[in-house]
Short mmCIF file of C-alpha atoms in Angstrom, two decimals:
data_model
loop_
_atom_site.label_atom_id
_atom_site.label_comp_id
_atom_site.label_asym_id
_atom_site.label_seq_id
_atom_site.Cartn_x
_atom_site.Cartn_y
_atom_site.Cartn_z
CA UNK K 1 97.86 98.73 129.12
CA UNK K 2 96.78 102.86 128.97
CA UNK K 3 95.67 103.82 125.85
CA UNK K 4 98.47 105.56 123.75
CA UNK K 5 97.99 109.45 124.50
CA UNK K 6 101.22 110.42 122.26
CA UNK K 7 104.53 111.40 122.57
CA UNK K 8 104.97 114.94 124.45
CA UNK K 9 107.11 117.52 125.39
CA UNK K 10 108.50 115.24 128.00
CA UNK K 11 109.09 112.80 125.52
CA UNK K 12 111.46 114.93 124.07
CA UNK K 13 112.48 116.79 126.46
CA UNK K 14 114.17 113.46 127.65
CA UNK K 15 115.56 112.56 124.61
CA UNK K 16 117.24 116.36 124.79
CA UNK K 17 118.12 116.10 127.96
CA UNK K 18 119.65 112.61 127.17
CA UNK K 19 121.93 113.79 124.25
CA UNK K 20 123.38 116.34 126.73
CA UNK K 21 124.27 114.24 129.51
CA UNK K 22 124.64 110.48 127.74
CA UNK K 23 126.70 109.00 130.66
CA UNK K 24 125.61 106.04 132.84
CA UNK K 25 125.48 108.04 135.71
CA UNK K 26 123.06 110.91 134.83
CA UNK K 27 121.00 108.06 133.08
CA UNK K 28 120.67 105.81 136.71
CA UNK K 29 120.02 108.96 138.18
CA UNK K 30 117.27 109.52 135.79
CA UNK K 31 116.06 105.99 134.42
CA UNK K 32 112.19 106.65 136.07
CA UNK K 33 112.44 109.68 134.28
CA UNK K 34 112.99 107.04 130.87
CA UNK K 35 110.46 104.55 132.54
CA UNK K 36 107.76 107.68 132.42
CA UNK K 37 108.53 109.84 129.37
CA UNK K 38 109.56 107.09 126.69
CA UNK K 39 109.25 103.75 127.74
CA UNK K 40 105.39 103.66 128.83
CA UNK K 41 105.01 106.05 125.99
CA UNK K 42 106.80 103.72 123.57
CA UNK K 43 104.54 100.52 124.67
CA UNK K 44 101.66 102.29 124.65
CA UNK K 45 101.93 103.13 121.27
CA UNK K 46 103.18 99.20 120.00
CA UNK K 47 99.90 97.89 122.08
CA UNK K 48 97.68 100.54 120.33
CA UNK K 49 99.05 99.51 116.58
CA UNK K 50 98.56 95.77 116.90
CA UNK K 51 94.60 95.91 115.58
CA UNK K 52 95.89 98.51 112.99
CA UNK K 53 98.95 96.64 111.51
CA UNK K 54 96.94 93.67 110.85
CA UNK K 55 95.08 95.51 109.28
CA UNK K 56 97.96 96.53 107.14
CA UNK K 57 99.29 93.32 106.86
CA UNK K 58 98.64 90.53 109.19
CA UNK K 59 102.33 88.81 109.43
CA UNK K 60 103.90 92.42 110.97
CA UNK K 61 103.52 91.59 115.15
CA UNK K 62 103.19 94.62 117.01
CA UNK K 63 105.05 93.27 120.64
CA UNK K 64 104.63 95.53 123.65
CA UNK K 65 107.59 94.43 125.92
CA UNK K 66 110.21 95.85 127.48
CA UNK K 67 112.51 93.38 126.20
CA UNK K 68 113.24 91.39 123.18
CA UNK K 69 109.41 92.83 121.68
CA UNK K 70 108.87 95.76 119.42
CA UNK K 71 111.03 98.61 121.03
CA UNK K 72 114.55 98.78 120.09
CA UNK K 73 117.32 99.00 123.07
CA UNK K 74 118.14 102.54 124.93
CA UNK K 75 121.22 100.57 125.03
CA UNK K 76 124.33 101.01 122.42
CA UNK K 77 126.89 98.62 121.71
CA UNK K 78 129.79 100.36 123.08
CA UNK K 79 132.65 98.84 121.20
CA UNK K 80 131.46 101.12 118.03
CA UNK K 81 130.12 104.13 119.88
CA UNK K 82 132.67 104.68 123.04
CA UNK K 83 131.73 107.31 125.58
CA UNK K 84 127.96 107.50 124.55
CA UNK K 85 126.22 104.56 126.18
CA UNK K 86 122.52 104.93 125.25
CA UNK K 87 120.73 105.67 122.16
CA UNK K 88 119.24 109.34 121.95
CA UNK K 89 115.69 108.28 120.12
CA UNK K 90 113.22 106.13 120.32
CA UNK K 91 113.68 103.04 117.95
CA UNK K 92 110.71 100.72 116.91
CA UNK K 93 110.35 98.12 114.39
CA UNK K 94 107.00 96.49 113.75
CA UNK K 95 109.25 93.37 111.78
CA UNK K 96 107.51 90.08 109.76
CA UNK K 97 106.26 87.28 112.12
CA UNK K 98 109.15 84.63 110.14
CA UNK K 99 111.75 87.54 110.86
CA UNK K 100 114.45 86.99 113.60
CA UNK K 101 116.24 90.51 113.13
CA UNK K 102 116.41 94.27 112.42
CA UNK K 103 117.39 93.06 109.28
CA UNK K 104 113.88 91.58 108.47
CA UNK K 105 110.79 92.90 106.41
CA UNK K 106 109.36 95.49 108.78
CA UNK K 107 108.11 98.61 109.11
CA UNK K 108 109.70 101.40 111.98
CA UNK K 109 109.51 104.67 113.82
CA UNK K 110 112.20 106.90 114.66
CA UNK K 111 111.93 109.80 116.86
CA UNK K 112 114.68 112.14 117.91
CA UNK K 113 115.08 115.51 118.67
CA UNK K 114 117.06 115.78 115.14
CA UNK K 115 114.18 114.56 112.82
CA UNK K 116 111.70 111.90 113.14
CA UNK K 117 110.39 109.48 110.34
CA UNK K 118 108.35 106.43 109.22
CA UNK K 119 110.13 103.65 107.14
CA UNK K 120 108.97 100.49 105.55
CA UNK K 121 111.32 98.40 103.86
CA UNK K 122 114.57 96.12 104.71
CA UNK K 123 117.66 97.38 106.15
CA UNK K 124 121.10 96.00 104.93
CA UNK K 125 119.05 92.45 104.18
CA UNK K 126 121.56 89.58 104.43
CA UNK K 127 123.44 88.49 101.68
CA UNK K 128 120.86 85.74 100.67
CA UNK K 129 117.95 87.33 100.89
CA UNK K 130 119.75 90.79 99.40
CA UNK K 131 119.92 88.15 95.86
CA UNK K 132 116.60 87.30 95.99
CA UNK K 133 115.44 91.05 96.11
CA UNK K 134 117.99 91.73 93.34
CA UNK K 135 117.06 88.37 91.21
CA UNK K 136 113.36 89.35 91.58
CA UNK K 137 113.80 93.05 90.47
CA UNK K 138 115.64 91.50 87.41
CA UNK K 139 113.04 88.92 86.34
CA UNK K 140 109.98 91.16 87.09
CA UNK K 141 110.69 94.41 86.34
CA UNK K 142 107.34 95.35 85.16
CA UNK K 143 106.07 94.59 88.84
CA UNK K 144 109.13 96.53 90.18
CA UNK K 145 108.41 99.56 87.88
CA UNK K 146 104.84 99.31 89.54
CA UNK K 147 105.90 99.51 93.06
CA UNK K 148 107.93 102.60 91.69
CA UNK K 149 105.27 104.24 90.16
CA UNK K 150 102.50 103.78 92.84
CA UNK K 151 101.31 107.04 93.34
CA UNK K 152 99.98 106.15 96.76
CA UNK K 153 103.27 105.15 97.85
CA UNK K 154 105.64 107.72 95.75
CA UNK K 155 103.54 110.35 97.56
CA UNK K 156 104.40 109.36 101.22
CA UNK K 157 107.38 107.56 101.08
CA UNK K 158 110.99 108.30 99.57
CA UNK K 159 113.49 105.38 99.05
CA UNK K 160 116.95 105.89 100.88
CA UNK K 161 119.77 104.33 101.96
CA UNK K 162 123.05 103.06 100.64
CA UNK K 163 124.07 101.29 97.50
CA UNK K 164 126.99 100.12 95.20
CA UNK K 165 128.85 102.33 92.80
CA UNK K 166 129.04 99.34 90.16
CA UNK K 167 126.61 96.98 89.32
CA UNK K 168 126.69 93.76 91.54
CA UNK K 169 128.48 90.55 90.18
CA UNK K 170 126.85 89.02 87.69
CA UNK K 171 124.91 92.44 86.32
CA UNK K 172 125.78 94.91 83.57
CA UNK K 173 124.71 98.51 83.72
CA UNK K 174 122.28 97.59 80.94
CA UNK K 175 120.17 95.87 83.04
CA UNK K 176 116.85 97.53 83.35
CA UNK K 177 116.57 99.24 87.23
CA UNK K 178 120.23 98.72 87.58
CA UNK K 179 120.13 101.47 89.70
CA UNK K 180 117.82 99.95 92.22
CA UNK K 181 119.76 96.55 91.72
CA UNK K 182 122.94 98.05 93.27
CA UNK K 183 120.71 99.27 96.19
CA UNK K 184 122.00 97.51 99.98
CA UNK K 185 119.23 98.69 101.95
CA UNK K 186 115.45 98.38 100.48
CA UNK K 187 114.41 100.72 102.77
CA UNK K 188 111.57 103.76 102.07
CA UNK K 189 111.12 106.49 104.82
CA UNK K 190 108.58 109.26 104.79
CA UNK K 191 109.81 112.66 107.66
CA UNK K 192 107.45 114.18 109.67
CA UNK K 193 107.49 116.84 112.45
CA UNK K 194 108.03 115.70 116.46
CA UNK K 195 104.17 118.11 116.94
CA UNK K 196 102.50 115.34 115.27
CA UNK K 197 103.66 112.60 117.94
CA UNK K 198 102.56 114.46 120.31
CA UNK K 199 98.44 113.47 119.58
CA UNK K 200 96.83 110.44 120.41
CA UNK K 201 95.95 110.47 116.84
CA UNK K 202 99.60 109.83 115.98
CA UNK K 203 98.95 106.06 116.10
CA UNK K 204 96.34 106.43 113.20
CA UNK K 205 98.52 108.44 111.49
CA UNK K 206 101.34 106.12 111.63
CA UNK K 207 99.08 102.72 110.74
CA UNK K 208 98.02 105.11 107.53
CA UNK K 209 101.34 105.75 105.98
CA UNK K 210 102.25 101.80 106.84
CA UNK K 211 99.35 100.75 104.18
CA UNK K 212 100.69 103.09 102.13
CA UNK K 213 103.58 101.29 101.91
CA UNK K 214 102.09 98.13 100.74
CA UNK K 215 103.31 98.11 97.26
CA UNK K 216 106.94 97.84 98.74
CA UNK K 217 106.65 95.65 101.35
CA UNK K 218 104.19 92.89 98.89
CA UNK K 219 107.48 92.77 96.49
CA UNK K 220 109.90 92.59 99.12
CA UNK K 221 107.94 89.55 101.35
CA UNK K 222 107.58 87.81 97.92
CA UNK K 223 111.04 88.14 96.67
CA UNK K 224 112.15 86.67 100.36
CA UNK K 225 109.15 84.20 100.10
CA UNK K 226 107.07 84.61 103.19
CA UNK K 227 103.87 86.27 103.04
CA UNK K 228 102.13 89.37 103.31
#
């Protein structure tokens, strides 16, 4: 596979160009267009992060295919988003060797024409391993309060997401980090602008704010017991 040369102006000129015209038609009339601008783009960049996220952590896979790998589907699910078939960014999730879902320790890239970002975390974790995270935070909260106030960390990423408006069952507002406890998604995501794609150095980049996120993801893969 090419060495990763970025994401360009026809990168996102697609994605524009997509959001304009997000019918099946346009996009069969236009899917070597996709093939060219994002998809060889897209698996250029998963093949050129393998060596770096091991070096990050070495249970994140990095899985250049077209399919069921690393890049998310240009495909929606149309029963919740009628009349707009395809997804307008580029989705991909670099997720933990045990995981079988988006819903798995990973780490991601987003880029759209709206705003592009890096996130490390776990999205909307399922209900069991949501009480582990929660149970964990509870019984260590000196290590939580560390992952909090990593400096390295604090100064790339921001946490975000959604979360309760009253403490979960079985928690009082008392509860040291109650706050974070009523969190649903353990997700942190650092923005930066679609220029900086654009350089072969991107991938670098990228690998660099991942291990910055190691405080995060350490706590998180030992609260859901597999390793990091």
């Amino acid at each position: 596979m090419p060495d990763f040369t970025g994401f360009g102006d026809d990168t996102i000129g697609f994605l524009a160009e997509l959001e304009a015209n997000n019918n099946r038609d346009w996009f069969k009339e236009n899917k070597h267009r996709y093939d060219e601008c994002v998809l060889e783009s897209a698996l250029d960049f998963i093949a050129a992060m393998g060596s770096r996220l091991e070096a990050v952590s070495p249970h994140f896979v990095a899985i250049p295919k077209r399919q069921g790998g690393s890049l998310m589907r240009v495909y929606r699910d149309t029963r919740f988003h009628r009349g707009a078939p395809y997804k307008t960014n580029i989705g991909i999730q670099f997720r933990h060797e045990l995981g079988k879902d988006v819903h798995a320790p990973g780490y991601y890239l987003h880029i759209e024409t709206t705003g592009c970002f890096l996130a490390a975390g776990m999205w909307r974790p399922e209900p069991g391993a949501l009480k582990r995270i929660r149970e964990r935070i509870c019984e260590k909260p000196d290590a939580w309060q560390r992952v909090k106030a990593s400096r390295t960390f604090n100064g790339a990423f921001e946490f975000g997401g959604t979360r309760l408006k009253r403490p979960p069952r079985g928690y009082s507002e008392d509860v040291p980090h109650i706050e974070d406890i009523k969190r649903k998604d353990f997700i942190a995501a650092c923005n930066f602008p679609a220029a900086n794609a654009a350089s072969a150095g991107f991938v670098d980049e990228a690998a660099d704010a991942f291990a910055k996120a190691r405080p995060l993801m350490a706590f998180l893969c030992a609260a859901v017991e597999v390793p990091f």
